[in-house]
Coordinates of C-alpha atoms in Angstrom, one line a residue:
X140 CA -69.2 -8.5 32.0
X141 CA -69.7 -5.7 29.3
X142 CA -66.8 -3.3 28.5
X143 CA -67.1 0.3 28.4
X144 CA -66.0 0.6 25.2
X145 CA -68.9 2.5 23.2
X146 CA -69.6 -0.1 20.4
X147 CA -71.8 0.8 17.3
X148 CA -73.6 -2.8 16.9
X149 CA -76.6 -2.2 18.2
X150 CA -77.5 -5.8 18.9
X151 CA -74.8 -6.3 21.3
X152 CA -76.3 -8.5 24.2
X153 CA -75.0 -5.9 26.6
X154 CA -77.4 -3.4 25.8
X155 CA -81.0 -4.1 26.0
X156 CA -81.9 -0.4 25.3
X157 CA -82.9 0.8 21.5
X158 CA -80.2 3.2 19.5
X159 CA -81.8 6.2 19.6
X160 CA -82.9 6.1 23.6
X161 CA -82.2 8.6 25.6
X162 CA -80.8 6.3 28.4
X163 CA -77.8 5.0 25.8
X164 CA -77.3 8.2 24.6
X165 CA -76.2 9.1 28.0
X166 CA -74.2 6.2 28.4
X167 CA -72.4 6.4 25.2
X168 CA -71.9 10.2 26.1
X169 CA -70.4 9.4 29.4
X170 CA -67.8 6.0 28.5
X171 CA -66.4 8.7 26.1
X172 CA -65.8 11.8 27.6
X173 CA -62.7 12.3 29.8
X174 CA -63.0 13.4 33.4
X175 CA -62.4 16.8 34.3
X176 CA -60.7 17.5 37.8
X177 CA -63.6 19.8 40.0
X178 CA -66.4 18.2 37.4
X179 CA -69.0 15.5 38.5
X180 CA -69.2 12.4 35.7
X181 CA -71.9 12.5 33.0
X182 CA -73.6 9.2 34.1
X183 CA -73.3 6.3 36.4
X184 CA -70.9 3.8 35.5
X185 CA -71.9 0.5 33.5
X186 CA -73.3 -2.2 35.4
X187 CA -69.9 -4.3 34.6
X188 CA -67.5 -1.8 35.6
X189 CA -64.7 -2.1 38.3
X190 CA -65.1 -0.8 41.6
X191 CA -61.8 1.1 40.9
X192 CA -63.0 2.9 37.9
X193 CA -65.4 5.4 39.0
X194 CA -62.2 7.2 40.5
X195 CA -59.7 6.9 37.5
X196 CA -59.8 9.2 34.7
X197 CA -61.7 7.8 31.3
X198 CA -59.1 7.8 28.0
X199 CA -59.7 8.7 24.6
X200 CA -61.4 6.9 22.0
X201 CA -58.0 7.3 19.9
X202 CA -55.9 5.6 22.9
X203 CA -58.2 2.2 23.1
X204 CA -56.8 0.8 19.9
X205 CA -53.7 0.6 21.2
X206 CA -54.0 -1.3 24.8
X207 CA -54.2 -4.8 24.5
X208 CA -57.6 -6.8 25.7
X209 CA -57.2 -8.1 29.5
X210 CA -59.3 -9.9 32.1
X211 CA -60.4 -6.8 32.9
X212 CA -61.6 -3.1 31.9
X213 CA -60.0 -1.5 34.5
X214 CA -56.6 -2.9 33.5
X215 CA -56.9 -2.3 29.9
X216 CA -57.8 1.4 30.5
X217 CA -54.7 1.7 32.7
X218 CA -52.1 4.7 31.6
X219 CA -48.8 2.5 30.6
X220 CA -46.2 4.2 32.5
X221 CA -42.4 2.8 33.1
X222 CA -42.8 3.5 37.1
X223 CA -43.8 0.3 38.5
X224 CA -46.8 0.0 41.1
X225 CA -45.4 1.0 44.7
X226 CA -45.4 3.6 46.6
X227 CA -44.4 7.6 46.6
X228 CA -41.4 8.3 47.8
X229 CA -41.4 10.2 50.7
X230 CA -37.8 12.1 49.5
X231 CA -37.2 13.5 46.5
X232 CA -35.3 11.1 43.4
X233 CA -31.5 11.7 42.3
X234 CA -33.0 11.9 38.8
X235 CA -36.3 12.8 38.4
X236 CA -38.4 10.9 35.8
X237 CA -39.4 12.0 32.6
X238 CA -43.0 11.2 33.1
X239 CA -43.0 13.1 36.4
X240 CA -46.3 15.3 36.9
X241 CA -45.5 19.2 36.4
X242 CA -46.9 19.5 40.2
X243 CA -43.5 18.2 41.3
X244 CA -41.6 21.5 40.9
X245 CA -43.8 23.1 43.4
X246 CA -42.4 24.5 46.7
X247 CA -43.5 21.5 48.7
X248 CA -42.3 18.5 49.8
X249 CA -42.8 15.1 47.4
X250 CA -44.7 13.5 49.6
X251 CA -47.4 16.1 50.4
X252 CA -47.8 16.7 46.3
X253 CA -51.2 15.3 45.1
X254 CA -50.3 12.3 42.6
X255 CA -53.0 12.9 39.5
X256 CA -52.5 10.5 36.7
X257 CA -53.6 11.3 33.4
X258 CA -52.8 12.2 30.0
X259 CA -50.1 14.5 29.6
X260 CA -48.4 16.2 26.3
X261 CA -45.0 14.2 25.7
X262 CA -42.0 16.5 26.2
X263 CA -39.7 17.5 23.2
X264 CA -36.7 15.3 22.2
X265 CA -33.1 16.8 21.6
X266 CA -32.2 17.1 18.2
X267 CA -29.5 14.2 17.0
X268 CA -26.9 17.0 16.3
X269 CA -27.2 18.9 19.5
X270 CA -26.5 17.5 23.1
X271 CA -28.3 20.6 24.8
X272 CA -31.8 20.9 25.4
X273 CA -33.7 24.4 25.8
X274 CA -33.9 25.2 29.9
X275 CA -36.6 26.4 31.6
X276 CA -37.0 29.6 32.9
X277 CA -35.4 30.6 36.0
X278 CA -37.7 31.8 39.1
X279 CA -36.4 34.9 40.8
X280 CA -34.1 34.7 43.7
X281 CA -35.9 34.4 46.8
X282 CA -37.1 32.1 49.1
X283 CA -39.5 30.3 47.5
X284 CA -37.1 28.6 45.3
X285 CA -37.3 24.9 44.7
X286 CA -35.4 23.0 46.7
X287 CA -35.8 20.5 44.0
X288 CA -32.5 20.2 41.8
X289 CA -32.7 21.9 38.3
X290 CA -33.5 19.8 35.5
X291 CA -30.2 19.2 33.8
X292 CA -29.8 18.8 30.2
X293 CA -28.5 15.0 30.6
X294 CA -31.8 14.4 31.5
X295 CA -33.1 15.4 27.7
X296 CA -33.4 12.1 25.7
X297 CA -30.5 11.4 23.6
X298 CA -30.7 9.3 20.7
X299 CA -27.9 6.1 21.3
X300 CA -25.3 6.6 18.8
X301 CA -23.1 3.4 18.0
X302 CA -19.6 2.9 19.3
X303 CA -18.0 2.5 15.2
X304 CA -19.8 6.1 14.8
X305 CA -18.2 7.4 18.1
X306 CA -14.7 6.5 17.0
X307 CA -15.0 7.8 13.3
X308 CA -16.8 11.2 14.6
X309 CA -13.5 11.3 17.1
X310 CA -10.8 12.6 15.3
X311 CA -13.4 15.4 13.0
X312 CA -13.9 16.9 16.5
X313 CA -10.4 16.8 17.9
X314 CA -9.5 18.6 14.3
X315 CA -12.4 21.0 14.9
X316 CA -11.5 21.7 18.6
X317 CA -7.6 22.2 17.2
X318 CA -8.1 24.7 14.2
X319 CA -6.7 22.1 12.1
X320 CA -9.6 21.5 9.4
X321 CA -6.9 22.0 6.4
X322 CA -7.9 19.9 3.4
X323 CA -6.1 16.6 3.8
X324 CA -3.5 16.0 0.9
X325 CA -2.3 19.9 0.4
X326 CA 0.6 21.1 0.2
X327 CA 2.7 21.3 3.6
X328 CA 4.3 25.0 2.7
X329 CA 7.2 26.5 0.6
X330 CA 10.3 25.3 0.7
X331 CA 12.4 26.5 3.6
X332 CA 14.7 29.8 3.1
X333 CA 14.9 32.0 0.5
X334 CA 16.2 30.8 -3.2
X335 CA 19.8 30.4 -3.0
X336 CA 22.9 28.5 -5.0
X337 CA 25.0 26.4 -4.0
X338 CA 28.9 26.5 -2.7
X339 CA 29.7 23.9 -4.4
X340 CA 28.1 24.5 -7.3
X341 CA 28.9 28.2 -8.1
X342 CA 32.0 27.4 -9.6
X343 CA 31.2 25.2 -12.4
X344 CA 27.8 27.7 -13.0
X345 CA 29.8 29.7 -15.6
X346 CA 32.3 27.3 -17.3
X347 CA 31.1 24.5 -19.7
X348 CA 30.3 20.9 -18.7
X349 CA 33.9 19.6 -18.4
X350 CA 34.4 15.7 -19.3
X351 CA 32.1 12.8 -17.1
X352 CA 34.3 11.4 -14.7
X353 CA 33.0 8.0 -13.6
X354 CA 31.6 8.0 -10.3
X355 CA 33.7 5.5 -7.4
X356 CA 32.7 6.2 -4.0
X357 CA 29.1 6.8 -1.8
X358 CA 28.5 10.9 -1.3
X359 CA 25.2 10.4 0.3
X360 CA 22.8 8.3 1.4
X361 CA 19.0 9.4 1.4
X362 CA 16.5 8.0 3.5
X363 CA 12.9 9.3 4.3
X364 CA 10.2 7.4 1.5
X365 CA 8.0 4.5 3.2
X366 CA 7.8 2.8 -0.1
X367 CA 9.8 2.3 -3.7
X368 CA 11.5 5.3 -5.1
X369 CA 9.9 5.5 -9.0
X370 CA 11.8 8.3 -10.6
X371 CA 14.3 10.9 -9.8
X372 CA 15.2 14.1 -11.5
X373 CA 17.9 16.5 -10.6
X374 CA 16.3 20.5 -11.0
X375 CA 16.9 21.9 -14.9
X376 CA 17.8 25.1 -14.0
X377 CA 21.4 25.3 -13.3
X378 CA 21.4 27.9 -10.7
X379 CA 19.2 25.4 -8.3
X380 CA 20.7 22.0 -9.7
X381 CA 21.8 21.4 -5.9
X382 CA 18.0 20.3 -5.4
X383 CA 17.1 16.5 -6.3
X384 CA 13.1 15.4 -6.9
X385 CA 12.0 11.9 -6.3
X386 CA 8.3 9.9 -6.5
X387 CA 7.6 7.5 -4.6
X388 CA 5.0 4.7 -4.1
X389 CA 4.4 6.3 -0.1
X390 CA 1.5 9.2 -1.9
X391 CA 4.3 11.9 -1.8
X392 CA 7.0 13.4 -3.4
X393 CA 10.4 14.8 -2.0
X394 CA 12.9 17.6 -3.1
X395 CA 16.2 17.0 -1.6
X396 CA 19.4 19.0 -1.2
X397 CA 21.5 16.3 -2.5
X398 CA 24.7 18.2 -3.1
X399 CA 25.7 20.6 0.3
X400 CA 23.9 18.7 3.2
X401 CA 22.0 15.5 2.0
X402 CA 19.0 16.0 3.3
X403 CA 15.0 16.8 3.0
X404 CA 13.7 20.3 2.2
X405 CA 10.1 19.6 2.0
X406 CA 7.8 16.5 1.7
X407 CA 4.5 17.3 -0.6
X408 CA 1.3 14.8 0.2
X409 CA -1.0 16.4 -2.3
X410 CA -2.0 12.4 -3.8
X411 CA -4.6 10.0 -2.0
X412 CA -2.2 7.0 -4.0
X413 CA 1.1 6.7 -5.1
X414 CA 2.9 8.8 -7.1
X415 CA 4.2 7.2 -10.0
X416 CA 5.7 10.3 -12.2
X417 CA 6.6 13.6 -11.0
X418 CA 8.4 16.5 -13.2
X419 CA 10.2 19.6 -12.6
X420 CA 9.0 22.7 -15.2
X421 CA 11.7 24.0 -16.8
X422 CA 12.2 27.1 -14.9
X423 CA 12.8 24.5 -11.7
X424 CA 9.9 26.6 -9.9
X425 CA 7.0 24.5 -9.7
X426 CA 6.6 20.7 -9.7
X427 CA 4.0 18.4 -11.8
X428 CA 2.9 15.5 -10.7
X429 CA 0.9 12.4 -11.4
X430 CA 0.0 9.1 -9.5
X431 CA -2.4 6.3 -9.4
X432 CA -5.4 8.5 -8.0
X433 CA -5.8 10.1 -12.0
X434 CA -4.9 13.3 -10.5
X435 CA -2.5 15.9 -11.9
X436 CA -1.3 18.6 -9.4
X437 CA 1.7 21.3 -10.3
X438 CA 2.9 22.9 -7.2
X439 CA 4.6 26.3 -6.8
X440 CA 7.9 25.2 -4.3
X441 CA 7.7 28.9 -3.5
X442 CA 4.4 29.6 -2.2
X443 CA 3.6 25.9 -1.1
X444 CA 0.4 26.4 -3.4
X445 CA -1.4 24.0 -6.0
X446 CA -1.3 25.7 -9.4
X447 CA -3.1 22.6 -11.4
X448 CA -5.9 20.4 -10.4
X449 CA -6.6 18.1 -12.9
X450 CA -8.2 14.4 -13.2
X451 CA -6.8 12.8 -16.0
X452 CA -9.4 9.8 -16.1
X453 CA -6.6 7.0 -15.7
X454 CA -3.8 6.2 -13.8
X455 CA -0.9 8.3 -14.6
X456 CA 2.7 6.3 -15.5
X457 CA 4.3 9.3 -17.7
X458 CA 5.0 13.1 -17.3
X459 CA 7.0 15.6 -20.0
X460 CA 6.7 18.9 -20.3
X461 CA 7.3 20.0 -24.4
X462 CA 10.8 21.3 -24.7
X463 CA 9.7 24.9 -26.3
X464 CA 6.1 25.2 -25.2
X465 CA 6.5 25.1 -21.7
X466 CA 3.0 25.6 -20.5
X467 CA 2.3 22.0 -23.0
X468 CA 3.2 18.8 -21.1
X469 CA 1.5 15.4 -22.2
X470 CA 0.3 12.6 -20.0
X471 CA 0.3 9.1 -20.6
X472 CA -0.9 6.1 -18.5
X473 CA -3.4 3.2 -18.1
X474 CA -4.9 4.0 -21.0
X475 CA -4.8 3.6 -25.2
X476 CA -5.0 7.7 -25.3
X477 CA -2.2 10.3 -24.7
X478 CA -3.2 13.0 -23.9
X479 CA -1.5 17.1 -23.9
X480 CA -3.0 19.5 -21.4
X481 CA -2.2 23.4 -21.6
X482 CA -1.3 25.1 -18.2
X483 CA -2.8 28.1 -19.2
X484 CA -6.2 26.7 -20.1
X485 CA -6.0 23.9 -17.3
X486 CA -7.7 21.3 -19.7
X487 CA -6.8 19.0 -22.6
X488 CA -6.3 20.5 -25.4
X489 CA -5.0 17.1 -28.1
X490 CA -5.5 13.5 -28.0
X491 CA -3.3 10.9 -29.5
X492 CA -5.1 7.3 -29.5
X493 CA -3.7 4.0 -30.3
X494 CA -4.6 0.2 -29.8
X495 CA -2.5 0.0 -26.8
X496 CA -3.7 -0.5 -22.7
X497 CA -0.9 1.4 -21.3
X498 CA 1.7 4.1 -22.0
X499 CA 4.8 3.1 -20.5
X500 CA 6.9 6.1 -21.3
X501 CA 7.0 9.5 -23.6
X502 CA 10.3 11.1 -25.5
X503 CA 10.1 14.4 -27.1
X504 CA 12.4 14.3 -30.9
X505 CA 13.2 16.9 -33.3
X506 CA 12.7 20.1 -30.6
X507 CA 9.2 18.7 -29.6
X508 CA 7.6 18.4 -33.3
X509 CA 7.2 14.7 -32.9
X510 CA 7.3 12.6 -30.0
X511 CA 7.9 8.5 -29.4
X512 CA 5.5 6.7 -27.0
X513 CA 6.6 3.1 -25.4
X514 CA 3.6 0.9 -24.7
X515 CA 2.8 -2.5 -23.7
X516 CA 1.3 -3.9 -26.8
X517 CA 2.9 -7.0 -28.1
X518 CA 2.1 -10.1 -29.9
X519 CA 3.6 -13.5 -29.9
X520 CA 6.3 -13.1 -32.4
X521 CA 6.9 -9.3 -32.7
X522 CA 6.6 -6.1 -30.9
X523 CA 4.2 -4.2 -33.1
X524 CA 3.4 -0.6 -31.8
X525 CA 5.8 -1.2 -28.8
X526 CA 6.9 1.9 -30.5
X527 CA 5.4 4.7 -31.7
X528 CA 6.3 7.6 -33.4
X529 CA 3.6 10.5 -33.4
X530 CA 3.4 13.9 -34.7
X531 CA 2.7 16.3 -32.2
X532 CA 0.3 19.2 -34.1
X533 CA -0.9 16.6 -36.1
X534 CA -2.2 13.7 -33.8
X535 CA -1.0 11.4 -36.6
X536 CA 0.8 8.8 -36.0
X537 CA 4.1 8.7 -38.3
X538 CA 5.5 5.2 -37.8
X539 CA 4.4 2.1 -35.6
X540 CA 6.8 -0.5 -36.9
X541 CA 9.9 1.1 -35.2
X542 CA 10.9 -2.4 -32.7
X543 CA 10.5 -5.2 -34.2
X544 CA 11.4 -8.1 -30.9
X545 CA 8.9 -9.3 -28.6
X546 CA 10.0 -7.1 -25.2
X547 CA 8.4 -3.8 -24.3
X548 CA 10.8 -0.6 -23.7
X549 CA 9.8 0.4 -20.1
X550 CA 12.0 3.7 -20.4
X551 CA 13.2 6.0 -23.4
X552 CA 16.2 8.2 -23.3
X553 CA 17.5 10.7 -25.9
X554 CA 21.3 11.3 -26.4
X555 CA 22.2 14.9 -25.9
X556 CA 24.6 15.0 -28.7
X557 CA 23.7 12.7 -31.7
X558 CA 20.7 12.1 -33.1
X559 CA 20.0 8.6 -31.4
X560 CA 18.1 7.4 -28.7
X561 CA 18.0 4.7 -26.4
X562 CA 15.5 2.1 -25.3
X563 CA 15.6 -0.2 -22.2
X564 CA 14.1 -3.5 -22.7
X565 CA 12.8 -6.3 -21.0
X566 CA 15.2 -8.6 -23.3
X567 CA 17.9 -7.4 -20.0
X568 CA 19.9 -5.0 -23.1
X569 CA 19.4 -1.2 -24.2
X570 CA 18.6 -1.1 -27.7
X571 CA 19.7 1.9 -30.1
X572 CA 17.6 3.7 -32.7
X573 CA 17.8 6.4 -34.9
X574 CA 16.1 9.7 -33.9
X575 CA 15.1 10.5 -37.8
X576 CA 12.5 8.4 -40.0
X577 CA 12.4 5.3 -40.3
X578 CA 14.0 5.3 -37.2
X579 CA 16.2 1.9 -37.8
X580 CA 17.7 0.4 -35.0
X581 CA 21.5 -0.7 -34.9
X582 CA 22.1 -4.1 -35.2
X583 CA 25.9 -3.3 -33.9
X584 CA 25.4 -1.8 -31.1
X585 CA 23.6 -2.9 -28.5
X586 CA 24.8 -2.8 -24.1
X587 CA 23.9 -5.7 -22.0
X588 CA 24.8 -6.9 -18.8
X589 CA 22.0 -5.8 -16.6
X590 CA 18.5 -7.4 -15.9
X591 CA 15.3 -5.7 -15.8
X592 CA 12.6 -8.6 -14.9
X593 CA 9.6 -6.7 -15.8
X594 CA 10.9 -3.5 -13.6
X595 CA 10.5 0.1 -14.8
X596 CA 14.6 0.8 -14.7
X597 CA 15.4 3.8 -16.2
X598 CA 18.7 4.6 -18.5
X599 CA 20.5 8.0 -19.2
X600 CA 22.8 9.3 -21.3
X601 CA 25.7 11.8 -19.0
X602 CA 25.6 15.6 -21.0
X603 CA 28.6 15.1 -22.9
X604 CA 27.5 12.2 -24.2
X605 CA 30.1 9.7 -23.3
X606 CA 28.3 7.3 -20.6
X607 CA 25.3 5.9 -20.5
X608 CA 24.2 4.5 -17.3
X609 CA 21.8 1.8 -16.8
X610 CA 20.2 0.3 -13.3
X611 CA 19.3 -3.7 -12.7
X612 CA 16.8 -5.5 -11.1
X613 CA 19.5 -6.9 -8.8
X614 CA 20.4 -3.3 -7.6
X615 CA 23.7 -2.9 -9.4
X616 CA 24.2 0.0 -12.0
X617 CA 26.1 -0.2 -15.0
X618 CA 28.3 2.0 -16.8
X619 CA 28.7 1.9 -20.2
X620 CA 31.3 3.8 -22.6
X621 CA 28.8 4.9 -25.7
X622 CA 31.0 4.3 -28.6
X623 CA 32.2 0.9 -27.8
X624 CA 29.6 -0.3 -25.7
X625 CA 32.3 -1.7 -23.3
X626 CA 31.2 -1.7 -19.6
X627 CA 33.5 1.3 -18.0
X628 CA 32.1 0.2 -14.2
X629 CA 29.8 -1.5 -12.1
X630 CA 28.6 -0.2 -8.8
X631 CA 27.0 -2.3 -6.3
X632 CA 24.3 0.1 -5.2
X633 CA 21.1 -1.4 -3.6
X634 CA 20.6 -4.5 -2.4
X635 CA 16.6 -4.3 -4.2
X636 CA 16.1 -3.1 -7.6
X637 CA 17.7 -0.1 -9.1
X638 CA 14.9 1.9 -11.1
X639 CA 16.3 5.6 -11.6
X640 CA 19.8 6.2 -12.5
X641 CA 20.2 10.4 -12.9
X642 CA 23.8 12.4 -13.9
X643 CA 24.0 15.8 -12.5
X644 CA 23.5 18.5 -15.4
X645 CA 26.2 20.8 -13.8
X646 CA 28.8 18.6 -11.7
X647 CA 31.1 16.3 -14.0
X648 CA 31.1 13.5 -11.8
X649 CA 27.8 13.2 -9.6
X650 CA 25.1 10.2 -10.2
X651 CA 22.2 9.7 -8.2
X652 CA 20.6 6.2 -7.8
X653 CA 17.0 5.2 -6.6
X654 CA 16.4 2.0 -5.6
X655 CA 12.6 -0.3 -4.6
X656 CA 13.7 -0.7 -1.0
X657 CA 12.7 3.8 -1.1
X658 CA 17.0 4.9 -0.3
X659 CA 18.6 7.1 -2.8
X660 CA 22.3 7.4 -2.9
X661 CA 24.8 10.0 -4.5
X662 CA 27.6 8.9 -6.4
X663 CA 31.0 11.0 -6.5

């Protein structure tokens, strides 16, 4: 049996006939061509052809490539369609077919439509971001309208789109259908009601701060944060010292009205990871902040809105603002560089480098012309740059042998009267130095008691400069007189780690404590 594919070999066996004859010419003309509805065939068919193939159509040379070889022609020429080989239908589908001949819309009924099978120009796919396909035209109102059922745009080709796609491309379209496409992590709004000062604290706004009294009894009890509370600071300007800031572990930051009603103004997610140091300025305004995700944000409590947006290029531990310049705060973190950033230009502006991995804490001295840095660099025998004393216009450092013991200071305090500062170790005792050079420390005076255990626990000095208070990795906190170093009382506070310990500015005898387990508590 010979095929009626037109072959070029002219000594095929199937054709006896020369190349250039007149009779293969035709023959090669014919096997090629496609029939034409109303138009008689070129030629006869070959002598090996089916019976059934003088009344199909003949397909392209460009379609033969792709049919796979068969028994016979006839089946190899066949159109591959997905409707399998039965009969018509004699009523019309519930879905009609892609592949269905355009002769189907007509007026008629399906079963008197002629069935012609033959090539046909694919119809267009939908798009992959669009569900809806372009509709035909509508015919006129009349009665000649199809009583066929209008193609619908489900029946458009949609591309399958996995399940873990549907789910993640869920909650972007609920947000979308909402209104709610705010920027994720921005601040939630102002703080609620107009500036205002407190009852309780107008008094004692006027009058000097009066003598610490030593806290004895729970004022308040805090509870909101999902994770460890890392610092606390009560607001620097007086007239709004009613308002308490904490960072927590949980990506946010609270303010607090921790004096009148004990409870939370406002809740501010502008971190993607926790938030390990967070400032007030000094006009008690705005708030900066700093976490694990390197970024720096200062938000107006006001307005609600983001003032700074800064990447610091390591995770941030340590926040102060420079006690004359206020738009000058310096950052310190996971890294051996410190670096001071300038509100006005939004950039950094100094860098302070030092063999150290990690800035544990910063302390402003002499009204901000030099500054001490705590780190984590020691060796097996001594503390060397645990540390370090810089000058701030400078970059230079001043003094690295300062502590000489092999604990790092997780925390720095200055005392508000003389000029000494303190330094919490991880030897479980605060440590005293001298805020001029060399900066000796006493060998006298030193207040124990308390463990640390590789916590951040934070000490203070109250503003007369009588107390110093002191938390403990077993959740107590300790109060200590300053001149004798004698323990004046011991509260059992959390049942976790106590890491912030704060005395209010204003009230003589209010302390806040922050504890792992994410509680703060007021002390009266």
């Amino acid at each position: 049996m010979t095929s009626l594919v037109a072959y070029e070999d002219s000594g095929s066996e199937s054709e006896p006939e020369h190349v250039g004859g007149p009779q293969a010419a035709a023959r090669m003309t014919g096997a090629l061509d496609v029939d034409i509805p109303g138009e008689s065939a070129a030629g006869p068919p070959g002598p090996g052809s089916c019976a059934t193939q003088a009344s199909r159509p003949r397909l392209p040379l460009a379609r033969l490539g792709r049919i796979e070889p068969g028994p016979c022609p006839s089946q190899r020429l066949q159109w591959p369609r997905p409707e399998p080989d039965t009969p018509v239908p004699t009523r019309a589908p519930s879905r009609p077919s892609l592949w269905a001949s355009p002769a189907l819309a007509g007026p008629g009924p399906l079963a008197a439509t002629p069935w012609k099978r033959g090539p046909r120009p694919r119809e267009p796919r939908c798009s992959p971001q669009t569900t809806l396909c372009a509709q035909p035209p509508e015919p006129a109102p009349g009665p000649s309208v199809s009583p066929l059922p209008k193609r619908r745009a489900e029946d458009c080709v949609v591309p399958y789109t996995p399940k873990r796609l549907r789910q993640l491309q869920a909650p972007s379209r609920e947000a979308d259908a909402s209104g709610e496409g705010a920027e994720q992590g921005s601040a939630p709004g102002p703080l609620p009601g107009p500036p205002r000062v407190s009852a309780f604290l107008e008094p004692y706004l006027d009058s000097p701060y009066q003598e610490t009294l030593i806290p004895k009894k729970l004022l308040f009890q805090l509870r909101g944060h999902g994770g460890p509370v890392n610092s606390i600071q009560w607001c620097p300007a007086r007239p709004g010292s009613h308002m308490l800031l904490s960072a927590s572990m949980d990506k946010t930051f609270k303010v607090w009205d921790a004096v009148d009603a004990g409870r939370c103004l406002q809740t501010y997610s502008v971190h993607g990871q926790a938030v390990r140091a967070a400032r007030w300025s000094p006009c008690g305004r705005s708030v900066l902040s700093g976490g694990f995700d390197c970024a720096l944000r200062l938000t107006d409590l006001e307005t609600g809105s983001q003032l700074l947006h800064g990447h610091s290029g390591f995770r941030i531990t340590a926040l102060k603002f420079h006690p004359k310049d206020h738009n000058v705060f310096l950052c310190g973190g996971f890294s051996s560089e410190i670096k001071a950033w300038d509100l006005r230009a939004g950039k950094v502006v100094k860098g302070y480098k030092a063999a150290i991995q990690q800035t544990l804490d910063i302390l402003f001295l002499q009204e901000g012309t030099e500054f001490l840095s705590s780190t984590d660099a020691s060796s097996r025998d001594s503390a060397d740059r645990t540390i370090i004393a810089w000058d701030f216009r400078s970059s230079a450092k001043i003094s690295n042998q300062i502590y000489h013991e092999r604990y790092t200071c997780p925390s720095l305090a200055l005392h508000p009267k003389e000029p000494v500062f303190l330094a919490q170790t991880n030897g479980n005792y605060l440590a005293l130095f001298s805020a001029v050079w060399p900066y000796r420390m006493s060998r006298r005076r030193r207040y124990e008691g308390h463990k640390v255990e590789g916590y951040s626990v934070g000490c203070e000095c109250s503003p007369d400069g009588v107390l110093l208070v002191t938390g403990s990795a077993d959740g107590r906190v300790l109060l200590h007189t300053f001149r004798t170093a004698s323990r004046a009382r011991t509260l059992h506070a959390h049942p976790q780690a106590c890491l912030g310990t704060r005395f209010h500015p204003v009230l003589p005898s209010v302390l806040a404590t922050s504890s792992w387990e994410g509680d703060i508590k007021i002390w009266h």
